[in-house]
CSV table of C-alpha atoms in Angstrom, one decimal:
chain,number,residue,atom,x,y,z
A,189,MET,CA,-9.6,134.7,72.0
A,190,ARG,CA,-11.7,135.7,69.0
A,191,PHE,CA,-9.1,134.2,66.8
A,192,THR,CA,-9.7,130.7,68.3
A,193,LYS,CA,-13.3,130.8,67.0
A,194,PHE,CA,-12.0,131.9,63.6
A,195,ALA,CA,-9.5,129.1,63.6
A,196,ARG,CA,-12.2,126.6,64.6
A,197,ARG,CA,-14.3,127.6,61.6
A,198,ILE,CA,-11.4,127.2,59.3
A,199,ILE,CA,-10.6,123.8,60.7
A,200,LEU,CA,-14.2,122.8,60.2
A,201,LEU,CA,-14.1,124.1,56.6
A,202,ALA,CA,-10.9,122.3,56.0
A,203,ALA,CA,-12.3,119.1,57.5
A,204,LEU,CA,-15.4,119.2,55.2
A,205,PRO,CA,-13.6,117.9,52.1
A,206,LEU,CA,-11.9,115.2,54.1
A,207,LEU,CA,-15.3,114.1,55.4
A,208,LEU,CA,-16.4,113.9,51.8
A,209,LEU,CA,-13.4,111.8,50.9
A,210,ALA,CA,-14.1,109.5,53.7
A,211,ILE,CA,-17.5,108.4,52.3
A,212,PRO,CA,-16.5,105.0,50.9
A,213,ALA,CA,-17.6,103.3,47.7
A,214,ALA,CA,-20.4,100.8,48.2
A,215,SER,CA,-18.8,97.9,50.1
A,216,VAL,CA,-18.3,94.5,48.5
A,217,VAL,CA,-21.1,92.0,48.9
A,218,THR,CA,-19.9,89.3,51.3
A,219,ALA,CA,-20.2,85.7,50.3
A,220,SER,CA,-23.2,84.0,51.8
A,221,ALA,CA,-22.8,80.7,53.7
A,222,ALA,CA,-22.4,77.5,51.8
A,223,THR,CA,-25.5,76.1,50.3
A,224,GLY,CA,-25.8,73.4,53.0
A,225,THR,CA,-26.2,70.4,50.8
A,226,GLY,CA,-24.3,67.2,50.4
A,227,TRP,CA,-24.5,64.2,48.0
A,228,ILE,CA,-25.4,60.6,48.5
A,229,ARG,CA,-25.5,57.6,46.1
A,230,LEU,CA,-26.6,54.1,46.6
A,231,ALA,CA,-24.9,50.9,45.5
A,232,HIS,CA,-25.6,47.2,45.4
A,233,LEU,CA,-22.3,45.3,45.5
A,234,SER,CA,-23.2,42.0,47.1
A,235,PRO,CA,-22.8,39.3,44.4
A,236,ASN,CA,-25.2,36.7,45.7
A,237,THR,CA,-27.9,39.1,47.0
A,238,PRO,CA,-30.9,39.3,44.8
A,239,ALA,CA,-32.1,42.7,43.5
A,240,VAL,CA,-33.4,45.1,46.1
A,241,ASP,CA,-35.4,48.3,46.4
A,242,VAL,CA,-33.4,51.0,48.1
A,243,TYR,CA,-35.1,53.7,50.2
A,244,LEU,CA,-33.6,56.9,51.4
A,245,TYR,CA,-35.4,58.6,54.3
A,246,SER,CA,-34.7,61.9,55.9
A,247,PHE,CA,-34.3,61.0,59.5
A,248,GLY,CA,-37.6,60.9,61.4
A,249,ASP,CA,-39.6,61.1,58.1
A,250,SER,CA,-41.5,57.9,57.4
A,251,SER,CA,-42.1,58.7,53.7
A,252,ALA,CA,-39.1,58.0,51.6
A,253,GLN,CA,-37.3,60.9,49.8
A,254,ILE,CA,-35.9,58.6,47.1
A,255,VAL,CA,-36.8,55.1,46.1
A,256,LEU,CA,-34.7,53.1,43.7
A,257,HIS,CA,-36.5,50.0,42.4
A,258,HIS,CA,-35.0,46.7,41.4
A,259,VAL,CA,-31.4,47.6,42.0
A,260,ALA,CA,-29.3,44.6,41.0
A,261,TYR,CA,-25.8,43.6,41.9
A,262,GLY,CA,-23.2,45.9,40.3
A,263,THR,CA,-25.5,48.9,40.2
A,264,VAL,CA,-24.3,52.3,41.5
A,265,SER,CA,-26.8,55.2,41.3
A,266,PRO,CA,-25.8,58.7,40.3
A,267,TYR,CA,-25.3,61.1,43.2
A,268,GLU,CA,-28.3,62.8,44.6
A,269,GLN,CA,-27.9,66.3,46.1
A,270,VAL,CA,-29.6,66.4,49.5
A,271,PRO,CA,-29.8,69.0,52.3
A,272,ALA,CA,-27.2,68.3,55.0
A,273,GLY,CA,-28.6,66.2,57.9
A,274,ASP,CA,-29.3,62.7,59.1
A,275,TYR,CA,-30.7,60.1,56.7
A,276,THR,CA,-31.6,56.4,56.8
A,277,VAL,CA,-30.9,54.0,54.0
A,278,ALA,CA,-33.0,50.8,53.9
A,279,MET,CA,-32.9,47.9,51.5
A,280,ARG,CA,-35.9,45.6,50.9
A,281,ALA,CA,-36.3,42.7,48.6
A,282,ALA,CA,-37.3,44.0,45.1
A,283,GLY,CA,-41.0,44.5,45.0
A,284,ALA,CA,-41.6,44.2,48.8
A,285,VAL,CA,-44.1,46.7,50.1
A,286,ALA,CA,-42.7,49.9,51.5
A,287,THR,CA,-44.0,49.3,55.0
A,288,SER,CA,-42.4,45.8,55.3
A,289,ALA,CA,-39.4,45.3,57.5
A,290,ALA,CA,-36.2,46.3,55.8
A,291,VAL,CA,-33.6,43.6,55.1
A,292,ILE,CA,-30.9,46.0,56.3
A,293,SER,CA,-30.6,49.6,57.1
A,294,ALA,CA,-28.0,52.2,58.0
A,295,SER,CA,-27.9,55.8,59.0
A,296,VAL,CA,-25.9,58.5,57.2
A,297,ASP,CA,-25.0,61.9,58.6
A,298,VAL,CA,-24.6,64.1,55.5
A,299,ALA,CA,-22.3,67.0,56.1
A,300,PRO,CA,-22.6,70.0,53.9
A,301,GLY,CA,-20.2,69.8,50.9
A,302,HIS,CA,-19.5,66.1,51.5
A,303,ALA,CA,-20.4,63.0,49.4
A,304,TYR,CA,-21.2,59.5,50.5
A,305,THR,CA,-21.7,56.1,48.9
A,306,VAL,CA,-24.0,53.8,50.8
A,307,ALA,CA,-23.1,50.3,49.5
A,308,GLY,CA,-24.5,46.9,50.2
A,309,LEU,CA,-21.3,44.8,50.6
A,310,GLY,CA,-20.3,41.2,51.4
A,311,PRO,CA,-22.1,38.0,50.8
A,312,GLU,CA,-25.9,37.7,51.2
A,313,SER,CA,-25.4,35.7,54.4
A,314,GLY,CA,-23.3,38.5,55.9
A,315,LEU,CA,-24.8,41.5,54.0
A,316,ARG,CA,-23.8,44.8,55.4
A,317,LEU,CA,-24.6,48.4,54.4
A,318,GLN,CA,-21.5,50.4,54.6
A,319,VAL,CA,-21.3,54.2,54.5
A,320,LEU,CA,-18.3,55.3,52.5
A,321,ASP,CA,-16.9,58.8,52.7
A,322,ASP,CA,-16.2,59.9,49.2
A,323,GLN,CA,-13.3,62.2,48.5
A,324,LEU,CA,-13.9,65.5,46.6
A,325,SER,CA,-10.4,66.8,46.1
A,326,THR,CA,-7.2,65.9,44.2
A,327,PRO,CA,-3.7,67.1,44.4
A,328,SER,CA,-3.0,69.5,41.6
A,329,GLY,CA,-2.5,67.8,38.3
A,330,GLN,CA,-3.1,64.4,39.7
A,331,ALA,CA,-6.0,61.9,40.0
A,332,VAL,CA,-7.1,59.8,43.0
A,333,VAL,CA,-8.6,56.3,42.9
A,334,ARG,CA,-9.9,53.7,45.3
A,335,ILE,CA,-11.0,50.2,44.8
A,336,ILE,CA,-14.0,48.3,46.0
A,337,GLN,CA,-13.5,44.5,45.8
A,338,ALA,CA,-17.0,43.1,45.2
A,339,SER,CA,-16.0,39.8,43.5
A,340,LEU,CA,-17.0,36.7,45.3
A,341,LYS,CA,-15.5,34.3,42.7
A,342,GLN,CA,-12.0,35.6,43.3
A,343,SER,CA,-12.0,36.5,47.0
A,344,VAL,CA,-8.6,38.1,46.9
A,345,VAL,CA,-7.4,40.3,44.0
A,346,SER,CA,-4.5,42.5,43.1
A,347,VAL,CA,-4.9,45.7,41.1
A,348,LYS,CA,-2.3,47.3,38.9
A,349,TRP,CA,-2.6,50.5,37.0
A,350,GLY,CA,0.1,50.6,34.3
A,351,SER,CA,3.1,49.3,36.2
A,352,ASP,CA,1.9,50.8,39.5
A,353,THR,CA,0.5,48.3,42.0
A,354,LEU,CA,-2.5,49.9,43.6
A,355,GLN,CA,-3.5,46.9,45.7
A,356,SER,CA,-1.6,43.6,46.2
A,357,SER,CA,-4.2,41.6,48.0
A,358,LEU,CA,-7.6,43.2,48.4
A,359,LYS,CA,-10.2,40.9,50.1
A,360,PHE,CA,-13.8,40.4,49.0
A,361,GLY,CA,-16.0,43.1,50.5
A,362,ALA,CA,-13.1,45.4,51.3
A,363,VAL,CA,-12.8,49.0,50.2
A,364,SER,CA,-9.4,50.5,49.8
A,365,SER,CA,-8.5,54.1,50.7
A,366,TYR,CA,-8.0,56.6,48.0
A,367,GLN,CA,-4.6,56.7,46.4
A,368,THR,CA,-3.0,59.5,44.3
A,369,VAL,CA,-1.9,58.4,40.9
A,370,THR,CA,-0.2,60.3,38.0
A,371,ALA,CA,-2.9,61.4,35.7
A,372,GLY,CA,-3.2,59.7,32.3
A,373,THR,CA,-4.5,56.7,30.5
A,374,ALA,CA,-3.1,53.3,31.4
A,375,THR,CA,-4.0,49.6,31.5
A,376,LEU,CA,-5.8,48.5,34.6
A,377,THR,CA,-5.1,44.9,35.5
A,378,VAL,CA,-7.1,43.0,38.1
A,379,SER,CA,-5.9,39.5,38.8
A,380,GLY,CA,-7.1,37.0,41.4
A,381,GLY,CA,-6.6,33.2,41.3
A,382,GLY,CA,-6.3,32.4,37.7
A,383,ASP,CA,-8.5,35.2,36.6
A,384,ASN,CA,-7.3,38.3,34.9
A,385,ALA,CA,-9.2,41.3,33.6
A,386,THR,CA,-7.7,44.3,31.9
A,387,ALA,CA,-9.1,47.6,30.7
A,388,SER,CA,-7.7,50.8,29.3
A,389,VAL,CA,-8.7,53.3,32.0
A,390,PRO,CA,-8.3,57.1,31.7
A,391,LEU,CA,-7.7,58.9,35.0
A,392,ALA,CA,-7.7,62.5,34.1
A,393,ALA,CA,-6.1,65.2,36.3
A,394,GLY,CA,-8.5,66.6,38.8
A,395,THR,CA,-10.7,63.5,38.9
A,396,VAL,CA,-11.7,61.1,41.7
A,397,HIS,CA,-12.5,57.5,40.7
A,398,THR,CA,-13.8,54.4,42.3
A,399,LEU,CA,-12.9,51.2,40.5
A,400,VAL,CA,-15.3,48.4,41.4
A,401,VAL,CA,-14.2,44.8,40.8
A,402,LEU,CA,-17.2,42.7,40.0
A,403,ASP,CA,-18.1,39.1,39.2
A,404,GLY,CA,-18.8,39.3,35.5
A,405,THR,CA,-20.6,36.7,33.4
A,406,ASN,CA,-17.1,35.5,32.4
A,407,GLY,CA,-14.6,36.1,35.1
A,408,LEU,CA,-13.7,39.4,36.6
A,409,GLN,CA,-15.2,42.7,35.5
A,410,ILE,CA,-14.0,46.3,36.1
A,411,ASP,CA,-16.4,49.2,36.6
A,412,ASN,CA,-14.7,52.6,36.5
A,413,LEU,CA,-16.9,55.1,38.4
A,414,LEU,CA,-16.2,58.8,38.1
A,415,ASP,CA,-16.9,60.0,41.6
A,416,ALA,CA,-16.1,63.7,41.1
A,417,ALA,CA,-14.2,66.0,38.8
A,418,GLY,CA,-12.7,69.4,39.0
A,419,SER,CA,-10.0,71.4,37.2
A,420,GLY,CA,-6.9,69.5,36.6
A,421,VAL,CA,-4.9,72.5,37.6
A,422,ASP,CA,-6.5,75.3,39.6
A,423,PRO,CA,-5.8,78.7,38.1
A,424,ALA,CA,-4.1,81.0,40.6
A,425,GLY,CA,-6.3,83.7,42.1
A,426,GLY,CA,-9.2,85.5,40.5
A,427,ALA,CA,-9.9,86.2,36.9
A,428,GLY,CA,-9.0,89.5,35.1
A,429,THR,CA,-12.3,89.7,33.3
A,430,GLY,CA,-12.9,93.5,32.9
A,431,PHE,CA,-11.4,96.6,31.5
A,432,GLY,CA,-13.4,99.2,33.4
A,433,GLY,CA,-15.3,100.8,30.6
A,434,MET,CA,-18.6,100.4,32.5
A,435,ALA,CA,-17.1,101.1,35.9
A,436,PRO,CA,-18.2,104.3,37.7
A,437,HIS,CA,-15.6,106.9,36.6
A,438,GLY,CA,-14.2,107.4,40.0
A,439,PRO,CA,-12.3,110.4,41.2
A,440,SER,CA,-9.4,111.0,38.9
A,441,SER,CA,-7.1,112.5,41.5
A,442,PRO,CA,-8.3,114.6,44.4
A,443,LEU,CA,-5.0,116.4,44.7
A,444,PRO,CA,-5.7,119.5,42.5
A,445,TRP,CA,-8.9,120.1,44.4
A,446,LEU,CA,-7.2,119.6,47.7
A,447,ALA,CA,-4.6,122.1,46.6
A,448,ALA,CA,-7.3,124.6,45.7
A,449,VAL,CA,-8.9,124.1,49.1
A,450,GLY,CA,-5.6,124.4,50.9
A,451,ALA,CA,-4.5,127.5,49.0
A,452,GLY,CA,-7.9,129.1,49.5
A,453,LEU,CA,-7.8,128.5,53.2
A,454,LEU,CA,-4.3,129.9,53.4
A,455,LEU,CA,-5.4,133.0,51.6
A,456,ALA,CA,-8.5,133.4,53.8
A,457,VAL,CA,-6.4,132.9,57.0
A,458,GLY,CA,-3.8,135.4,55.8
A,459,GLY,CA,-6.5,137.9,54.9
A,460,GLY,CA,-8.3,137.3,58.2
A,461,LEU,CA,-5.2,137.9,60.2
A,462,ARG,CA,-4.5,141.0,58.3
A,463,LEU,CA,-8.0,142.2,58.8
A,464,ARG,CA,-7.8,141.6,62.6
A,465,SER,CA,-4.4,143.3,63.0
A,466,ARG,CA,-5.9,146.4,61.2
A,467,ARG,CA,-9.2,146.3,63.2
A,468,ALA,CA,-7.7,145.6,66.6
A,469,PRO,CA,-6.3,149.0,67.6
A,470,ALA,CA,-9.3,150.9,66.4
A,471,ALA,CA,-11.9,148.7,68.0
A,472,ALA,CA,-10.0,148.1,71.2
A,473,ALA,CA,-11.6,151.0,73.1
A,474,GLY,CA,-15.2,150.4,72.2
A,475,ARG,CA,-15.1,146.6,72.5
A,476,HIS,CA,-14.3,146.6,76.2
A,477,GLN,CA,-17.6,148.4,76.8
A,478,ARG,CA,-19.7,146.5,74.3
A,479,VAL,CA,-18.5,143.1,75.1
A,480,PRO,CA,-17.7,142.4,78.7
A,481,ALA,CA,-15.0,139.8,79.2
A,482,ALA,CA,-17.4,136.9,78.9
A,483,ARG,CA,-15.1,134.7,76.9
A,484,SER,CA,-12.0,133.1,78.3
B,169,MET,CA,-18.4,160.4,69.6
B,170,LYS,CA,-19.3,156.9,68.8
B,171,GLY,CA,-20.7,157.9,65.4
B,172,GLY,CA,-17.5,159.7,64.6
B,173,GLY,CA,-15.4,156.6,65.5
B,174,ARG,CA,-17.4,154.5,63.1
B,175,HIS,CA,-16.9,156.9,60.2
B,176,ALA,CA,-13.3,156.8,60.9
B,177,ARG,CA,-13.3,153.0,60.9
B,178,ARG,CA,-15.2,152.8,57.7
B,179,ARG,CA,-12.7,155.1,56.1
B,180,ARG,CA,-9.8,152.9,57.3
B,181,LEU,CA,-11.7,149.8,56.1
B,182,SER,CA,-12.1,151.2,52.6
B,183,ALA,CA,-8.4,151.8,52.6
B,184,GLY,CA,-6.1,148.9,53.7
B,185,ALA,CA,-8.6,146.3,55.1
B,186,ARG,CA,-10.4,146.1,51.9
B,187,THR,CA,-7.6,144.1,50.4
B,188,ALA,CA,-7.5,141.9,53.4
B,189,GLY,CA,-11.3,141.4,53.1
B,190,LEU,CA,-10.9,140.6,49.5
B,191,LEU,CA,-8.2,138.1,50.3
B,192,VAL,CA,-10.5,136.4,52.8
B,193,ALA,CA,-13.4,136.4,50.3
B,194,ALA,CA,-11.2,135.1,47.5
B,195,GLY,CA,-9.7,132.5,49.7
B,196,LEU,CA,-13.0,131.2,50.9
B,197,VAL,CA,-14.3,131.2,47.3
B,198,ALA,CA,-11.3,129.2,46.2
B,199,ALA,CA,-11.6,126.8,49.1
B,200,GLY,CA,-15.3,126.4,48.4
B,201,ALA,CA,-14.7,125.8,44.8
B,202,GLY,CA,-12.0,123.2,45.7
B,203,ALA,CA,-14.4,121.5,48.1
B,204,ALA,CA,-17.2,121.5,45.6
B,205,GLY,CA,-14.9,120.2,42.9
B,206,LEU,CA,-13.8,117.5,45.2
B,207,ALA,CA,-17.3,116.6,46.1
B,208,LEU,CA,-18.5,116.6,42.5
B,209,THR,CA,-15.7,114.3,41.3
B,210,ARG,CA,-16.3,112.0,44.2
B,211,HIS,CA,-19.7,111.4,42.7
B,212,ALA,CA,-19.5,108.4,40.4
B,213,ASP,CA,-20.2,108.9,36.8
B,214,VAL,CA,-22.0,105.6,36.0
B,215,PRO,CA,-22.0,104.7,32.3
B,216,GLN,CA,-25.3,103.5,31.1
B,217,ALA,CA,-25.7,100.3,29.0
B,218,ALA,CA,-28.4,99.6,26.5
B,219,ALA,CA,-31.6,98.1,27.8
B,220,LEU,CA,-31.7,94.4,28.6
B,221,GLN,CA,-33.1,92.2,25.9
B,222,VAL,CA,-34.4,88.9,27.2
B,223,LEU,CA,-33.7,86.1,24.8
B,224,PRO,CA,-35.8,83.0,24.0
B,225,ALA,CA,-34.5,79.7,25.3
B,226,PRO,CA,-32.5,77.8,22.7
B,227,THR,CA,-33.9,74.7,21.2
B,228,GLY,CA,-32.2,71.4,20.6
B,229,PRO,CA,-31.7,67.9,22.0
B,230,ILE,CA,-31.0,68.2,25.7
B,231,GLU,CA,-28.6,65.6,27.0
B,232,ALA,CA,-27.9,65.0,30.6
B,233,ALA,CA,-24.6,63.8,31.9
B,234,PRO,CA,-23.5,60.3,31.4
B,235,THR,CA,-22.9,58.6,34.7
B,236,GLU,CA,-19.5,57.3,33.8
B,237,GLY,CA,-16.5,58.8,32.1
B,238,ALA,CA,-16.0,62.3,31.0
B,239,ALA,CA,-14.9,61.9,27.4
B,240,SER,CA,-18.2,61.1,25.9
B,241,VAL,CA,-19.5,64.7,26.3
B,242,ALA,CA,-18.8,67.0,23.3
B,243,GLU,CA,-16.9,70.2,23.7
B,244,PRO,CA,-18.9,73.4,24.5
B,245,VAL,CA,-19.3,75.8,21.6
B,246,SER,CA,-21.8,78.5,22.7
B,247,LEU,CA,-23.6,79.9,25.7
B,248,VAL,CA,-27.1,81.3,26.1
B,249,ILE,CA,-28.5,82.9,29.2
B,250,PRO,CA,-31.9,84.1,28.2
B,251,SER,CA,-32.8,86.1,31.3
B,252,ILE,CA,-29.8,88.4,31.0
B,253,GLY,CA,-29.7,88.5,27.2
B,254,VAL,CA,-26.4,86.6,26.8
B,255,SER,CA,-25.8,84.7,23.6
B,256,ALA,CA,-22.1,84.2,22.9
B,257,SER,CA,-19.7,81.7,21.3
B,258,LEU,CA,-17.2,80.0,23.5
B,259,VAL,CA,-13.4,80.1,23.0
B,260,HIS,CA,-10.9,77.9,24.8
B,261,LEU,CA,-9.1,79.3,27.8
B,262,GLY,CA,-5.9,77.9,29.4
B,263,LEU,CA,-3.5,79.4,31.9
B,264,THR,CA,-1.2,82.4,31.6
B,265,SER,CA,2.5,82.0,32.2
B,266,SER,CA,1.9,83.1,35.8
B,267,GLY,CA,-0.7,80.3,36.3
B,268,ALA,CA,-3.7,82.6,36.3
B,269,LEU,CA,-6.8,81.9,34.2
B,270,GLN,CA,-6.6,83.2,30.6
B,271,VAL,CA,-9.4,85.5,29.7
B,272,PRO,CA,-11.2,85.7,26.3
B,273,PRO,CA,-9.4,87.9,23.7
B,274,THR,CA,-12.5,90.0,23.1
B,275,THR,CA,-15.4,91.1,25.3
B,276,ALA,CA,-18.0,89.7,22.9
B,277,VAL,CA,-17.2,86.0,23.6
B,278,ALA,CA,-16.9,83.9,26.7
B,279,GLY,CA,-14.4,81.1,27.3
B,280,TRP,CA,-14.4,77.6,28.7
B,281,TYR,CA,-11.4,76.7,30.8
B,282,THR,CA,-10.1,73.6,29.1
B,283,GLY,CA,-8.5,72.4,32.4
B,284,SER,CA,-12.0,72.0,33.8
B,285,PRO,CA,-14.6,69.3,33.0
B,286,ARG,CA,-16.7,69.8,29.9
B,287,PRO,CA,-20.1,71.4,30.7
B,288,GLY,CA,-22.6,68.7,31.3
B,289,SER,CA,-20.2,66.0,32.3
B,290,ILE,CA,-19.6,65.2,36.0
B,291,GLY,CA,-17.6,68.0,37.7
B,292,SER,CA,-17.4,71.8,37.9
B,293,ALA,CA,-17.1,73.3,34.4
B,294,VAL,CA,-15.7,76.8,34.3
B,295,ILE,CA,-16.7,79.6,31.9
B,296,ALA,CA,-15.3,83.1,32.1
B,297,GLY,CA,-16.3,86.3,30.3
B,298,HIS,CA,-15.6,90.0,30.5
B,299,ILE,CA,-17.9,92.4,32.3
B,300,ASP,CA,-16.8,95.3,30.1
B,301,SER,CA,-14.3,96.6,27.6
B,302,VAL,CA,-12.6,99.9,27.9
B,303,THR,CA,-15.5,101.5,26.2
B,304,GLY,CA,-18.7,99.5,27.0
B,305,PRO,CA,-20.4,96.5,28.3
B,306,GLY,CA,-19.0,93.0,27.8
B,307,VAL,CA,-20.7,89.6,27.4
B,308,PHE,CA,-21.1,89.1,31.2
B,309,PHE,CA,-22.1,92.7,32.0
B,310,ARG,CA,-25.3,91.6,33.7
B,311,LEU,CA,-24.0,88.4,35.2
B,312,SER,CA,-24.4,89.7,38.8
B,313,GLN,CA,-28.1,90.3,38.1
B,314,LEU,CA,-28.8,86.5,37.5
B,315,GLN,CA,-31.4,85.1,39.8
B,316,ARG,CA,-31.4,81.8,41.5
B,317,GLY,CA,-33.3,79.3,39.4
B,318,ALA,CA,-32.4,81.1,36.1
B,319,ARG,CA,-31.5,78.8,33.2
B,320,VAL,CA,-28.1,78.7,31.5
B,321,TYR,CA,-27.7,76.8,28.3
B,322,VAL,CA,-24.5,75.4,26.9
B,323,ARG,CA,-24.5,74.1,23.3
B,324,ARG,CA,-22.0,71.5,22.5
B,325,ALA,CA,-20.1,70.7,19.3
B,326,ASP,CA,-22.6,67.8,18.5
B,327,GLY,CA,-25.6,70.2,18.7
B,328,THR,CA,-26.8,68.9,22.1
B,329,LEU,CA,-27.6,71.2,24.9
B,330,ALA,CA,-26.6,71.0,28.6
B,331,VAL,CA,-29.1,72.9,30.7
B,332,PHE,CA,-28.2,74.4,34.1
B,333,GLU,CA,-30.0,76.1,36.9
B,334,VAL,CA,-28.4,78.9,38.9
B,335,THR,CA,-28.0,78.0,42.6
B,336,GLU,CA,-25.8,80.9,43.9
B,337,VAL,CA,-24.6,84.3,42.7
B,338,GLN,CA,-21.7,85.6,44.8
B,339,MET,CA,-19.0,88.3,44.8
B,340,PHE,CA,-15.6,87.6,46.2
B,341,PRO,CA,-12.6,89.9,46.5
B,342,LYS,CA,-9.9,88.7,44.1
B,343,ASP,CA,-7.4,88.4,47.0
B,344,ALA,CA,-9.8,86.0,48.7
B,345,PHE,CA,-10.9,84.0,45.6
B,346,PRO,CA,-12.6,80.7,46.6
B,347,THR,CA,-10.5,78.5,44.5
B,348,THR,CA,-11.8,75.2,45.9
B,349,ALA,CA,-15.4,76.2,45.6
B,350,VAL,CA,-14.9,77.2,42.0
B,351,TYR,CA,-12.4,74.8,40.6
B,352,GLY,CA,-12.6,71.9,43.1
B,353,ALA,CA,-14.1,68.5,42.3
B,354,VAL,CA,-17.8,68.0,42.6
B,355,PRO,CA,-19.7,64.7,42.1
B,356,ASP,CA,-22.4,66.1,39.8
B,357,PRO,CA,-22.5,68.2,36.6
B,358,GLU,CA,-22.1,71.8,37.6
B,359,LEU,CA,-21.2,75.1,36.0
B,360,ARG,CA,-19.3,78.1,37.2
B,361,LEU,CA,-19.6,81.5,35.4
B,362,ILE,CA,-16.9,84.0,36.3
B,363,THR,CA,-16.6,87.7,35.6
B,364,CYS,CA,-15.4,90.8,37.3
B,365,GLY,CA,-17.2,93.0,39.7
B,366,GLY,CA,-16.9,95.5,42.6
B,367,THR,CA,-14.7,98.5,42.5
B,368,PHE,CA,-12.5,99.2,39.5
B,369,ASP,CA,-9.0,100.1,40.6
B,370,TYR,CA,-7.9,102.8,38.1
B,371,SER,CA,-4.3,102.5,39.2
B,372,THR,CA,-4.0,98.8,38.3
B,373,ARG,CA,-6.8,99.1,35.7
B,374,SER,CA,-8.5,96.0,37.1
B,375,TYR,CA,-11.6,95.2,39.2
B,376,LEU,CA,-11.0,94.2,42.8
B,377,SER,CA,-13.6,91.5,42.9
B,378,ASN,CA,-15.0,88.6,40.9
B,379,THR,CA,-18.7,87.7,40.5
B,380,VAL,CA,-19.1,83.9,40.4
B,381,VAL,CA,-22.4,82.2,39.4
B,382,PHE,CA,-22.8,78.6,40.6
B,383,ALA,CA,-25.2,76.4,38.7
B,384,LYS,CA,-26.1,72.7,38.5
B,385,GLU,CA,-27.4,70.7,35.7
B,386,VAL,CA,-31.1,70.3,35.4
B,387,SER,CA,-31.8,66.6,35.2
């Protein structure tokens, strides 16, 4: 009966170092949520539409967030990073007052981490504002490319990159989907009607391109836009950028100390038992009187 | 009677039980010492680095990204992060035979991953550096202390500077490294700075986490 208390104490004592062991090192800071921004760029790709002023409004806000003045045919703005949310893009004739009615407008829902091109496409008589979803990824070691056909002079074109045919008959105002190509530099050939345009175009691994076919001053013109770029080949896993010299010198090995604790406890238990067996016969008579059988 | 009994017990105690008592005492002392040793060695011994020296911003022609093409930007040659006292030259990093990111050969320099875009051109440029050597702090020892909005300068071979602003500082377990967020394509000029962090695993002699700084070019 008395021994159980003794044992309990020993168990507690033994548990103490285990409790100490259980105190973990400071836990790793968790990654916060994504920054919640996306990208948007604006383009004028309607050949016979005069220059415009392009306005970008955050939805419900009457004052424009971005105004691009005198945007002429063939112009594509750099990407603007904007908070995710709804936006309105409006085009007005260049120089028109900001409060005048827009020639055309479109709404864009910018999702976090996504990029969009809002482009005026087609002929002036049928001008439309199209929201294009821009790709931000490439297969490892490869490039992706899409084509916007914005030439009115040659209403149908075919596009070859090296010996690969990217598009065989792309109509005016059309936007192809992205295609994966082997990374490298090759000759881009755009042909339509009797017109031919060539350019040496580098498409590096890990890059996303939009090739815009335009009416140039003399025949067709090719505009190579770099939509996005990342690593050609993603390294595997994390980076081994440390040797531990400034790391907290953590516990070498707890085993010797645990052994000491264990051996000590064994010794104490052994001694305690021996003490009890010696005390028990002598104290037996007195104890019955002093301590009534209160414990069970 | 009772008094006599006690005398007798004391005599017996002094004889055989003393050894037992000694055993208990010695055992408890040993166990206590073991527990104390365990507790003391659990306490981290944190090495101290020299005080932070904030550096002046570098001067030179600042050139923003060209809107088209990537080749027109010169290669990066050095890196300055004034607020955490970093000024280091940049080496070229490739991939190891197992496909992991190479790391700089010394802890005094940082490295640009040549598979990533050049800093200041469109895309996510990647620079890695060591947090420490086996004996002391490395070039990116204070990387995790960078604040949002802090400036990062990359000087290029033609003497021009690309200037970045920190947007995020995060730590990720290496076994959950955000490959797409770090190496994936982005449509504007950005920079990623990578070093180690978190717990150092003495059995594999490597840190279990990576600190990643996300920055975008200041236009």
